[in-house]
Amino acid sequence: MLYEKTTNIEVRKYNRNTIYRFIYNSKKTSKQEIAKNLGVSLPTIAQHLKTLSEEGLISEDGEFKSTGGRKAKAIVCVKDSRISAGLDITQNHISIVLVDLGGNILKNIRIEKHFENSDEYYKNVAGILCEFIENSEFRNSKILGVGISIPGIISSDKKEIIDSHVLHIKNTRCEELIKHIPYECIFCNDANAAGKAELWNEDSEKNIIYLSLSNSVGGSIYYNEKMYLGDNERAGEFGHMVIMPNGKQCYCGQKGCVDAYCSAKVLSDSTKGKLSEFFTLLNNSNKEQVEIWKDYINKLAIVINNLRMAFDCNIILGGYVGAYLDEHIDEVKNSISKYNTFEIDIKYLRVCHYKLESSAVGAALLHIEDFIKQI
């Protein structure tokens, strides 16, 4: 129910935001439909629609069929009225995306670039980012900012990279990385960003675990639709759970970590770093890849079952490996069922929607989320 009092600025803002969100979540709607669902008068709705239209956030898109009276105008969100950029920094490449208000990828690029903790590297990345935006057909859209994802732990105030084993940096001020970028920037952990991307348009899942299977293993935890970061911003570091005591060496210095058994490198190392080639050979029943895959999904099944036992919620498999799992998910589920004490049917597990640049998308969505909140 909306508030009818229009003299109060906060109430007006609440009403306006609620109307916008209703339109945002509808493919098409009308003033009458908004009034019916939100319980507010048509004049009040018309006033807010006028403002939203003047700001380019909504537009009319045809008419609905007549039900006996005047045809109602169809109202839609203009998703590309605002654009956000996402930058994912990894050890060996950078990915950049432009994303609209709906979380749709408008344009993306991936460039091989080895990370260096140097001003020259940051200046070069900023130049690539700005050139990518300026040369896009969306350069005249309003850019909300740049979200930056990295494989590391970010401080709660988003101003410091506390630790990144992958990039070999600690206690680094974020301002050092972005001083050459002429846009507002927000930092986030790469797995948390990917989890945000996966849940952006999900209405049914309030609690979720996102398991990122890339060249390092990470994840994110969503409880009651909010990200749980833990007391020290380290929640979701699933890659450093020990599943094989005194097992394989992990890059963190410990032995037997999940990362040593379930990272994408475990698969791609047999094909000179090319994960796509691994799955091509696996699908062709190549003996070496089949044996590697059997051991991989056995260890992965242990991890997934442990997460299910601990959190008792749905789990999404993402990252580089997740992008290839659609046709292999039944194998993974069959392996998990051997360990699960309570359930045989593994309905709680699914593969990621975003097959490409999910961390960059999730980082970009941070600006979009903030923007929608203040409409």
JSON list of N, CA and C in Angstrom, two decimals, residues 264-335:
[
{"chain": "A", "resi": 264, "resn": "ALA", "atom": "N", "xyz": [39.42, -24.53, -11.42]},
{"chain": "A", "resi": 264, "resn": "ALA", "atom": "CA", "xyz": [39.38, -24.81, -12.86]},
{"chain": "A", "resi": 264, "resn": "ALA", "atom": "C", "xyz": [40.73, -25.31, -13.36]},
{"chain": "A", "resi": 265, "resn": "LYS", "atom": "N", "xyz": [41.81, -24.90, -12.68]},
{"chain": "A", "resi": 265, "resn": "LYS", "atom": "CA", "xyz": [43.15, -25.31, -13.10]},
{"chain": "A", "resi": 265, "resn": "LYS", "atom": "C", "xyz": [43.35, -26.82, -13.01]},
{"chain": "A", "resi": 266, "resn": "VAL", "atom": "N", "xyz": [42.65, -27.46, -12.07]},
{"chain": "A", "resi": 266, "resn": "VAL", "atom": "CA", "xyz": [42.75, -28.91, -11.92]},
{"chain": "A", "resi": 266, "resn": "VAL", "atom": "C", "xyz": [42.37, -29.59, -13.23]},
{"chain": "A", "resi": 267, "resn": "LEU", "atom": "N", "xyz": [41.43, -29.00, -13.94]},
{"chain": "A", "resi": 267, "resn": "LEU", "atom": "CA", "xyz": [40.99, -29.55, -15.22]},
{"chain": "A", "resi": 267, "resn": "LEU", "atom": "C", "xyz": [41.84, -29.03, -16.37]},
{"chain": "A", "resi": 268, "resn": "SER", "atom": "N", "xyz": [42.04, -27.72, -16.42]},
{"chain": "A", "resi": 268, "resn": "SER", "atom": "CA", "xyz": [42.70, -27.11, -17.58]},
{"chain": "A", "resi": 268, "resn": "SER", "atom": "C", "xyz": [44.20, -27.38, -17.65]},
{"chain": "A", "resi": 269, "resn": "ASP", "atom": "N", "xyz": [44.82, -27.79, -16.54]},
{"chain": "A", "resi": 269, "resn": "ASP", "atom": "CA", "xyz": [46.25, -28.10, -16.57]},
{"chain": "A", "resi": 269, "resn": "ASP", "atom": "C", "xyz": [46.57, -29.24, -17.54]},
{"chain": "A", "resi": 270, "resn": "SER", "atom": "N", "xyz": [45.59, -30.10, -17.80]},
{"chain": "A", "resi": 270, "resn": "SER", "atom": "CA", "xyz": [45.82, -31.23, -18.71]},
{"chain": "A", "resi": 270, "resn": "SER", "atom": "C", "xyz": [45.70, -30.82, -20.17]},
{"chain": "A", "resi": 271, "resn": "THR", "atom": "N", "xyz": [45.24, -29.59, -20.40]},
{"chain": "A", "resi": 271, "resn": "THR", "atom": "CA", "xyz": [45.08, -29.11, -21.79]},
{"chain": "A", "resi": 271, "resn": "THR", "atom": "C", "xyz": [45.76, -27.76, -21.97]},
{"chain": "A", "resi": 272, "resn": "LYS", "atom": "N", "xyz": [46.90, -27.59, -21.31]},
{"chain": "A", "resi": 272, "resn": "LYS", "atom": "CA", "xyz": [47.72, -26.39, -21.43]},
{"chain": "A", "resi": 272, "resn": "LYS", "atom": "C", "xyz": [46.94, -25.11, -21.12]},
{"chain": "A", "resi": 273, "resn": "GLY", "atom": "N", "xyz": [46.11, -25.21, -20.09]},
{"chain": "A", "resi": 273, "resn": "GLY", "atom": "CA", "xyz": [45.38, -24.03, -19.62]},
{"chain": "A", "resi": 273, "resn": "GLY", "atom": "C", "xyz": [44.08, -23.73, -20.34]},
{"chain": "A", "resi": 274, "resn": "LYS", "atom": "N", "xyz": [43.71, -24.56, -21.30]},
{"chain": "A", "resi": 274, "resn": "LYS", "atom": "CA", "xyz": [42.49, -24.30, -22.07]},
{"chain": "A", "resi": 274, "resn": "LYS", "atom": "C", "xyz": [41.34, -25.15, -21.55]},
{"chain": "A", "resi": 275, "resn": "LEU", "atom": "N", "xyz": [40.47, -24.53, -20.77]},
{"chain": "A", "resi": 275, "resn": "LEU", "atom": "CA", "xyz": [39.36, -25.26, -20.14]},
{"chain": "A", "resi": 275, "resn": "LEU", "atom": "C", "xyz": [38.37, -25.77, -21.18]},
{"chain": "A", "resi": 276, "resn": "SER", "atom": "N", "xyz": [38.13, -24.97, -22.22]},
{"chain": "A", "resi": 276, "resn": "SER", "atom": "CA", "xyz": [37.19, -25.39, -23.27]},
{"chain": "A", "resi": 276, "resn": "SER", "atom": "C", "xyz": [37.67, -26.68, -23.94]},
{"chain": "A", "resi": 277, "resn": "GLU", "atom": "N", "xyz": [38.99, -26.78, -24.13]},
{"chain": "A", "resi": 277, "resn": "GLU", "atom": "CA", "xyz": [39.55, -27.99, -24.77]},
{"chain": "A", "resi": 277, "resn": "GLU", "atom": "C", "xyz": [39.39, -29.20, -23.86]},
{"chain": "A", "resi": 278, "resn": "PHE", "atom": "N", "xyz": [39.51, -28.97, -22.53]},
{"chain": "A", "resi": 278, "resn": "PHE", "atom": "CA", "xyz": [39.30, -30.08, -21.59]},
{"chain": "A", "resi": 278, "resn": "PHE", "atom": "C", "xyz": [37.91, -30.67, -21.77]},
{"chain": "A", "resi": 279, "resn": "PHE", "atom": "N", "xyz": [36.90, -29.80, -21.81]},
{"chain": "A", "resi": 279, "resn": "PHE", "atom": "CA", "xyz": [35.52, -30.30, -21.92]},
{"chain": "A", "resi": 279, "resn": "PHE", "atom": "C", "xyz": [35.23, -30.89, -23.29]},
{"chain": "A", "resi": 280, "resn": "THR", "atom": "N", "xyz": [35.91, -30.40, -24.31]},
{"chain": "A", "resi": 280, "resn": "THR", "atom": "CA", "xyz": [35.76, -31.00, -25.64]},
{"chain": "A", "resi": 280, "resn": "THR", "atom": "C", "xyz": [36.27, -32.44, -25.62]},
{"chain": "A", "resi": 281, "resn": "LEU", "atom": "N", "xyz": [37.45, -32.64, -25.03]},
{"chain": "A", "resi": 281, "resn": "LEU", "atom": "CA", "xyz": [38.03, -33.98, -24.94]},
{"chain": "A", "resi": 281, "resn": "LEU", "atom": "C", "xyz": [37.20, -34.88, -24.02]},
{"chain": "A", "resi": 282, "resn": "LEU", "atom": "N", "xyz": [36.69, -34.30, -22.93]},
{"chain": "A", "resi": 282, "resn": "LEU", "atom": "CA", "xyz": [35.84, -35.06, -22.01]},
{"chain": "A", "resi": 282, "resn": "LEU", "atom": "C", "xyz": [34.58, -35.55, -22.73]},
{"chain": "A", "resi": 283, "resn": "ASN", "atom": "N", "xyz": [33.98, -34.68, -23.48]},
{"chain": "A", "resi": 283, "resn": "ASN", "atom": "CA", "xyz": [32.76, -35.04, -24.22]},
{"chain": "A", "resi": 283, "resn": "ASN", "atom": "C", "xyz": [33.04, -36.09, -25.30]},
{"chain": "A", "resi": 284, "resn": "ASN", "atom": "N", "xyz": [34.30, -36.16, -25.73]},
{"chain": "A", "resi": 284, "resn": "ASN", "atom": "CA", "xyz": [34.70, -37.17, -26.71]},
{"chain": "A", "resi": 284, "resn": "ASN", "atom": "C", "xyz": [35.24, -38.44, -26.04]},
{"chain": "A", "resi": 285, "resn": "SER", "atom": "N", "xyz": [35.05, -38.50, -24.71]},
{"chain": "A", "resi": 285, "resn": "SER", "atom": "CA", "xyz": [35.44, -39.68, -23.91]},
{"chain": "A", "resi": 285, "resn": "SER", "atom": "C", "xyz": [36.93, -39.96, -23.93]},
{"chain": "A", "resi": 286, "resn": "ASN", "atom": "N", "xyz": [37.75, -38.90, -24.01]},
{"chain": "A", "resi": 286, "resn": "ASN", "atom": "CA", "xyz": [39.19, -39.08, -23.93]},
{"chain": "A", "resi": 286, "resn": "ASN", "atom": "C", "xyz": [39.54, -39.63, -22.53]},
{"chain": "A", "resi": 287, "resn": "LYS", "atom": "N", "xyz": [40.33, -40.68, -22.50]},
{"chain": "A", "resi": 287, "resn": "LYS", "atom": "CA", "xyz": [40.59, -41.41, -21.26]},
{"chain": "A", "resi": 287, "resn": "LYS", "atom": "C", "xyz": [41.20, -40.53, -20.16]},
{"chain": "A", "resi": 288, "resn": "GLU", "atom": "N", "xyz": [42.20, -39.73, -20.51]},
{"chain": "A", "resi": 288, "resn": "GLU", "atom": "CA", "xyz": [42.86, -38.89, -19.50]},
{"chain": "A", "resi": 288, "resn": "GLU", "atom": "C", "xyz": [41.88, -37.92, -18.87]},
{"chain": "A", "resi": 289, "resn": "GLN", "atom": "N", "xyz": [41.09, -37.24, -19.69]},
{"chain": "A", "resi": 289, "resn": "GLN", "atom": "CA", "xyz": [40.15, -36.25, -19.17]},
{"chain": "A", "resi": 289, "resn": "GLN", "atom": "C", "xyz": [39.01, -36.91, -18.38]},
{"chain": "A", "resi": 290, "resn": "VAL", "atom": "N", "xyz": [38.60, -38.09, -18.81]},
{"chain": "A", "resi": 290, "resn": "VAL", "atom": "CA", "xyz": [37.54, -38.82, -18.09]},
{"chain": "A", "resi": 290, "resn": "VAL", "atom": "C", "xyz": [37.99, -39.15, -16.67]},
{"chain": "A", "resi": 291, "resn": "GLU", "atom": "N", "xyz": [39.24, -39.62, -16.53]},
{"chain": "A", "resi": 291, "resn": "GLU", "atom": "CA", "xyz": [39.76, -39.97, -15.20]},
{"chain": "A", "resi": 291, "resn": "GLU", "atom": "C", "xyz": [39.91, -38.73, -14.32]},
{"chain": "A", "resi": 292, "resn": "ILE", "atom": "N", "xyz": [40.40, -37.64, -14.89]},
{"chain": "A", "resi": 292, "resn": "ILE", "atom": "CA", "xyz": [40.54, -36.38, -14.14]},
{"chain": "A", "resi": 292, "resn": "ILE", "atom": "C", "xyz": [39.16, -35.91, -13.68]},
{"chain": "A", "resi": 293, "resn": "TRP", "atom": "N", "xyz": [38.19, -36.00, -14.58]},
{"chain": "A", "resi": 293, "resn": "TRP", "atom": "CA", "xyz": [36.84, -35.53, -14.28]},
{"chain": "A", "resi": 293, "resn": "TRP", "atom": "C", "xyz": [36.18, -36.35, -13.17]},
{"chain": "A", "resi": 294, "resn": "LYS", "atom": "N", "xyz": [36.39, -37.67, -13.17]},
{"chain": "A", "resi": 294, "resn": "LYS", "atom": "CA", "xyz": [35.81, -38.52, -12.13]},
{"chain": "A", "resi": 294, "resn": "LYS", "atom": "C", "xyz": [36.31, -38.11, -10.75]},
{"chain": "A", "resi": 295, "resn": "ASP", "atom": "N", "xyz": [37.62, -37.89, -10.65]},
{"chain": "A", "resi": 295, "resn": "ASP", "atom": "CA", "xyz": [38.18, -37.48, -9.37]},
{"chain": "A", "resi": 295, "resn": "ASP", "atom": "C", "xyz": [37.71, -36.09, -8.98]},
{"chain": "A", "resi": 296, "resn": "TYR", "atom": "N", "xyz": [37.63, -35.21, -9.99]},
{"chain": "A", "resi": 296, "resn": "TYR", "atom": "CA", "xyz": [37.20, -33.82, -9.74]},
{"chain": "A", "resi": 296, "resn": "TYR", "atom": "C", "xyz": [35.79, -33.79, -9.17]},
{"chain": "A", "resi": 297, "resn": "ILE", "atom": "N", "xyz": [34.83, -34.47, -9.82]},
{"chain": "A", "resi": 297, "resn": "ILE", "atom": "CA", "xyz": [33.45, -34.37, -9.33]},
{"chain": "A", "resi": 297, "resn": "ILE", "atom": "C", "xyz": [33.26, -35.13, -8.02]},
{"chain": "A", "resi": 298, "resn": "ASN", "atom": "N", "xyz": [34.12, -36.09, -7.73]},
{"chain": "A", "resi": 298, "resn": "ASN", "atom": "CA", "xyz": [34.04, -36.77, -6.44]},
{"chain": "A", "resi": 298, "resn": "ASN", "atom": "C", "xyz": [34.41, -35.81, -5.31]},
{"chain": "A", "resi": 299, "resn": "LYS", "atom": "N", "xyz": [35.47, -35.03, -5.53]},
{"chain": "A", "resi": 299, "resn": "LYS", "atom": "CA", "xyz": [35.87, -34.03, -4.52]},
{"chain": "A", "resi": 299, "resn": "LYS", "atom": "C", "xyz": [34.84, -32.90, -4.47]},
{"chain": "A", "resi": 300, "resn": "LEU", "atom": "N", "xyz": [34.35, -32.49, -5.63]},
{"chain": "A", "resi": 300, "resn": "LEU", "atom": "CA", "xyz": [33.34, -31.43, -5.68]},
{"chain": "A", "resi": 300, "resn": "LEU", "atom": "C", "xyz": [32.08, -31.86, -4.95]},
{"chain": "A", "resi": 301, "resn": "ALA", "atom": "N", "xyz": [31.70, -33.12, -5.08]},
{"chain": "A", "resi": 301, "resn": "ALA", "atom": "CA", "xyz": [30.51, -33.63, -4.40]},
{"chain": "A", "resi": 301, "resn": "ALA", "atom": "C", "xyz": [30.65, -33.52, -2.88]},
{"chain": "A", "resi": 302, "resn": "ILE", "atom": "N", "xyz": [31.84, -33.78, -2.37]},
{"chain": "A", "resi": 302, "resn": "ILE", "atom": "CA", "xyz": [32.08, -33.65, -0.92]},
{"chain": "A", "resi": 302, "resn": "ILE", "atom": "C", "xyz": [31.86, -32.21, -0.48]},
{"chain": "A", "resi": 303, "resn": "VAL", "atom": "N", "xyz": [32.41, -31.29, -1.26]},
{"chain": "A", "resi": 303, "resn": "VAL", "atom": "CA", "xyz": [32.28, -29.86, -0.94]},
{"chain": "A", "resi": 303, "resn": "VAL", "atom": "C", "xyz": [30.81, -29.43, -0.95]},
{"chain": "A", "resi": 304, "resn": "ILE", "atom": "N", "xyz": [30.11, -29.79, -2.01]},
{"chain": "A", "resi": 304, "resn": "ILE", "atom": "CA", "xyz": [28.70, -29.39, -2.15]},
{"chain": "A", "resi": 304, "resn": "ILE", "atom": "C", "xyz": [27.86, -29.99, -1.02]},
{"chain": "A", "resi": 305, "resn": "ASN", "atom": "N", "xyz": [28.10, -31.26, -0.71]},
{"chain": "A", "resi": 305, "resn": "ASN", "atom": "CA", "xyz": [27.34, -31.90, 0.37]},
{"chain": "A", "resi": 305, "resn": "ASN", "atom": "C", "xyz": [27.62, -31.23, 1.72]},
{"chain": "A", "resi": 306, "resn": "ASN", "atom": "N", "xyz": [28.88, -30.87, 1.97]},
{"chain": "A", "resi": 306, "resn": "ASN", "atom": "CA", "xyz": [29.21, -30.17, 3.22]},
{"chain": "A", "resi": 306, "resn": "ASN", "atom": "C", "xyz": [28.49, -28.83, 3.30]},
{"chain": "A", "resi": 307, "resn": "LEU", "atom": "N", "xyz": [28.44, -28.10, 2.17]},
{"chain": "A", "resi": 307, "resn": "LEU", "atom": "CA", "xyz": [27.74, -26.82, 2.16]},
{"chain": "A", "resi": 307, "resn": "LEU", "atom": "C", "xyz": [26.25, -27.01, 2.41]},
{"chain": "A", "resi": 308, "resn": "ARG", "atom": "N", "xyz": [25.69, -28.04, 1.81]},
{"chain": "A", "resi": 308, "resn": "ARG", "atom": "CA", "xyz": [24.26, -28.33, 2.02]},
{"chain": "A", "resi": 308, "resn": "ARG", "atom": "C", "xyz": [23.98, -28.69, 3.48]},
{"chain": "A", "resi": 309, "resn": "MET", "atom": "N", "xyz": [24.86, -29.49, 4.08]},
{"chain": "A", "resi": 309, "resn": "MET", "atom": "CA", "xyz": [24.68, -29.86, 5.49]},
{"chain": "A", "resi": 309, "resn": "MET", "atom": "C", "xyz": [24.79, -28.63, 6.40]},
{"chain": "A", "resi": 310, "resn": "ALA", "atom": "N", "xyz": [25.70, -27.73, 6.07]},
{"chain": "A", "resi": 310, "resn": "ALA", "atom": "CA", "xyz": [25.93, -26.56, 6.92]},
{"chain": "A", "resi": 310, "resn": "ALA", "atom": "C", "xyz": [24.86, -25.49, 6.77]},
{"chain": "A", "resi": 311, "resn": "PHE", "atom": "N", "xyz": [24.38, -25.28, 5.54]},
{"chain": "A", "resi": 311, "resn": "PHE", "atom": "CA", "xyz": [23.49, -24.14, 5.28]},
{"chain": "A", "resi": 311, "resn": "PHE", "atom": "C", "xyz": [22.06, -24.53, 4.92]},
{"chain": "A", "resi": 312, "resn": "ASP", "atom": "N", "xyz": [21.84, -25.76, 4.47]},
{"chain": "A", "resi": 312, "resn": "ASP", "atom": "CA", "xyz": [20.49, -26.25, 4.17]},
{"chain": "A", "resi": 312, "resn": "ASP", "atom": "C", "xyz": [19.72, -25.31, 3.25]},
{"chain": "A", "resi": 313, "resn": "CYS", "atom": "N", "xyz": [20.35, -24.92, 2.16]},
{"chain": "A", "resi": 313, "resn": "CYS", "atom": "CA", "xyz": [19.68, -24.04, 1.19]},
{"chain": "A", "resi": 313, "resn": "CYS", "atom": "C", "xyz": [20.15, -24.40, -0.22]},
{"chain": "A", "resi": 314, "resn": "ASN", "atom": "N", "xyz": [19.59, -23.74, -1.21]},
{"chain": "A", "resi": 314, "resn": "ASN", "atom": "CA", "xyz": [19.97, -23.99, -2.60]},
{"chain": "A", "resi": 314, "resn": "ASN", "atom": "C", "xyz": [21.41, -23.56, -2.86]},
{"chain": "A", "resi": 315, "resn": "ILE", "atom": "N", "xyz": [22.04, -24.25, -3.81]},
{"chain": "A", "resi": 315, "resn": "ILE", "atom": "CA", "xyz": [23.44, -23.99, -4.15]},
{"chain": "A", "resi": 315, "resn": "ILE", "atom": "C", "xyz": [23.55, -23.78, -5.66]},
{"chain": "A", "resi": 316, "resn": "ILE", "atom": "N", "xyz": [24.30, -22.75, -6.05]},
{"chain": "A", "resi": 316, "resn": "ILE", "atom": "CA", "xyz": [24.54, -22.45, -7.47]},
{"chain": "A", "resi": 316, "resn": "ILE", "atom": "C", "xyz": [26.02, -22.71, -7.77]},
{"chain": "A", "resi": 317, "resn": "LEU", "atom": "N", "xyz": [26.28, -23.44, -8.84]},
{"chain": "A", "resi": 317, "resn": "LEU", "atom": "CA", "xyz": [27.66, -23.69, -9.27]},
{"chain": "A", "resi": 317, "resn": "LEU", "atom": "C", "xyz": [28.00, -22.71, -10.39]},
{"chain": "A", "resi": 318, "resn": "GLY", "atom": "N", "xyz": [29.03, -21.90, -10.17]},
{"chain": "A", "resi": 318, "resn": "GLY", "atom": "CA", "xyz": [29.40, -20.88, -11.15]},
{"chain": "A", "resi": 318, "resn": "GLY", "atom": "C", "xyz": [30.88, -20.87, -11.42]},
{"chain": "A", "resi": 319, "resn": "GLY", "atom": "N", "xyz": [31.38, -19.72, -11.87]},
{"chain": "A", "resi": 319, "resn": "GLY", "atom": "CA", "xyz": [32.78, -19.61, -12.23]},
{"chain": "A", "resi": 319, "resn": "GLY", "atom": "C", "xyz": [33.06, -20.22, -13.58]},
{"chain": "A", "resi": 320, "resn": "TYR", "atom": "N", "xyz": [34.34, -20.36, -13.91]},
{"chain": "A", "resi": 320, "resn": "TYR", "atom": "CA", "xyz": [34.74, -20.88, -15.22]},
{"chain": "A", "resi": 320, "resn": "TYR", "atom": "C", "xyz": [34.17, -22.28, -15.47]},
{"chain": "A", "resi": 321, "resn": "VAL", "atom": "N", "xyz": [34.27, -23.15, -14.45]},
{"chain": "A", "resi": 321, "resn": "VAL", "atom": "CA", "xyz": [33.77, -24.53, -14.61]},
{"chain": "A", "resi": 321, "resn": "VAL", "atom": "C", "xyz": [32.25, -24.54, -14.70]},
{"chain": "A", "resi": 322, "resn": "GLY", "atom": "N", "xyz": [31.59, -23.70, -13.89]},
{"chain": "A", "resi": 322, "resn": "GLY", "atom": "CA", "xyz": [30.13, -23.64, -13.90]},
{"chain": "A", "resi": 322, "resn": "GLY", "atom": "C", "xyz": [29.56, -23.38, -15.29]},
{"chain": "A", "resi": 323, "resn": "ALA", "atom": "N", "xyz": [30.30, -22.63, -16.10]},
{"chain": "A", "resi": 323, "resn": "ALA", "atom": "CA", "xyz": [29.83, -22.30, -17.45]},
{"chain": "A", "resi": 323, "resn": "ALA", "atom": "C", "xyz": [29.71, -23.52, -18.35]},
{"chain": "A", "resi": 324, "resn": "TYR", "atom": "N", "xyz": [30.36, -24.63, -17.97]},
{"chain": "A", "resi": 324, "resn": "TYR", "atom": "CA", "xyz": [30.35, -25.84, -18.80]},
{"chain": "A", "resi": 324, "resn": "TYR", "atom": "C", "xyz": [29.50, -26.96, -18.20]},
{"chain": "A", "resi": 325, "resn": "LEU", "atom": "N", "xyz": [28.84, -26.71, -17.07]},
{"chain": "A", "resi": 325, "resn": "LEU", "atom": "CA", "xyz": [28.23, -27.81, -16.32]},
{"chain": "A", "resi": 325, "resn": "LEU", "atom": "C", "xyz": [26.81, -28.18, -16.71]},
{"chain": "A", "resi": 326, "resn": "ASP", "atom": "N", "xyz": [26.18, -27.43, -17.59]},
{"chain": "A", "resi": 326, "resn": "ASP", "atom": "CA", "xyz": [24.79, -27.76, -17.94]},
{"chain": "A", "resi": 326, "resn": "ASP", "atom": "C", "xyz": [24.63, -29.21, -18.37]},
{"chain": "A", "resi": 327, "resn": "GLU", "atom": "N", "xyz": [25.51, -29.67, -19.22]},
{"chain": "A", "resi": 327, "resn": "GLU", "atom": "CA", "xyz": [25.36, -31.04, -19.72]},
{"chain": "A", "resi": 327, "resn": "GLU", "atom": "C", "xyz": [26.02, -32.09, -18.83]},
{"chain": "A", "resi": 328, "resn": "HIS", "atom": "N", "xyz": [26.63, -31.65, -17.72]},
{"chain": "A", "resi": 328, "resn": "HIS", "atom": "CA", "xyz": [27.27, -32.60, -16.81]},
{"chain": "A", "resi": 328, "resn": "HIS", "atom": "C", "xyz": [26.66, -32.58, -15.41]},
{"chain": "A", "resi": 329, "resn": "ILE", "atom": "N", "xyz": [25.62, -31.80, -15.22]},
{"chain": "A", "resi": 329, "resn": "ILE", "atom": "CA", "xyz": [25.08, -31.61, -13.87]},
{"chain": "A", "resi": 329, "resn": "ILE", "atom": "C", "xyz": [24.52, -32.91, -13.29]},
{"chain": "A", "resi": 330, "resn": "ASP", "atom": "N", "xyz": [23.98, -33.78, -14.11]},
{"chain": "A", "resi": 330, "resn": "ASP", "atom": "CA", "xyz": [23.45, -35.05, -13.59]},
{"chain": "A", "resi": 330, "resn": "ASP", "atom": "C", "xyz": [24.56, -35.93, -13.02]},
{"chain": "A", "resi": 331, "resn": "GLU", "atom": "N", "xyz": [25.73, -35.88, -13.65]},
{"chain": "A", "resi": 331, "resn": "GLU", "atom": "CA", "xyz": [26.88, -36.63, -13.12]},
{"chain": "A", "resi": 331, "resn": "GLU", "atom": "C", "xyz": [27.27, -36.11, -11.74]},
{"chain": "A", "resi": 332, "resn": "VAL", "atom": "N", "xyz": [27.27, -34.79, -11.61]},
{"chain": "A", "resi": 332, "resn": "VAL", "atom": "CA", "xyz": [27.62, -34.17, -10.33]},
{"chain": "A", "resi": 332, "resn": "VAL", "atom": "C", "xyz": [26.58, -34.55, -9.27]},
{"chain": "A", "resi": 333, "resn": "LYS", "atom": "N", "xyz": [25.31, -34.49, -9.63]},
{"chain": "A", "resi": 333, "resn": "LYS", "atom": "CA", "xyz": [24.24, -34.81, -8.68]},
{"chain": "A", "resi": 333, "resn": "LYS", "atom": "C", "xyz": [24.32, -36.27, -8.23]},
{"chain": "A", "resi": 334, "resn": "ASN", "atom": "N", "xyz": [24.61, -37.17, -9.17]},
{"chain": "A", "resi": 334, "resn": "ASN", "atom": "CA", "xyz": [24.72, -38.59, -8.82]},
{"chain": "A", "resi": 334, "resn": "ASN", "atom": "C", "xyz": [25.86, -38.82, -7.84]},
{"chain": "A", "resi": 335, "resn": "SER", "atom": "N", "xyz": [26.93, -38.08, -8.02]},
{"chain": "A", "resi": 335, "resn": "SER", "atom": "CA", "xyz": [28.07, -38.22, -7.12]},
{"chain": "A", "resi": 335, "resn": "SER", "atom": "C", "xyz": [27.73, -37.68, -5.73]}
]
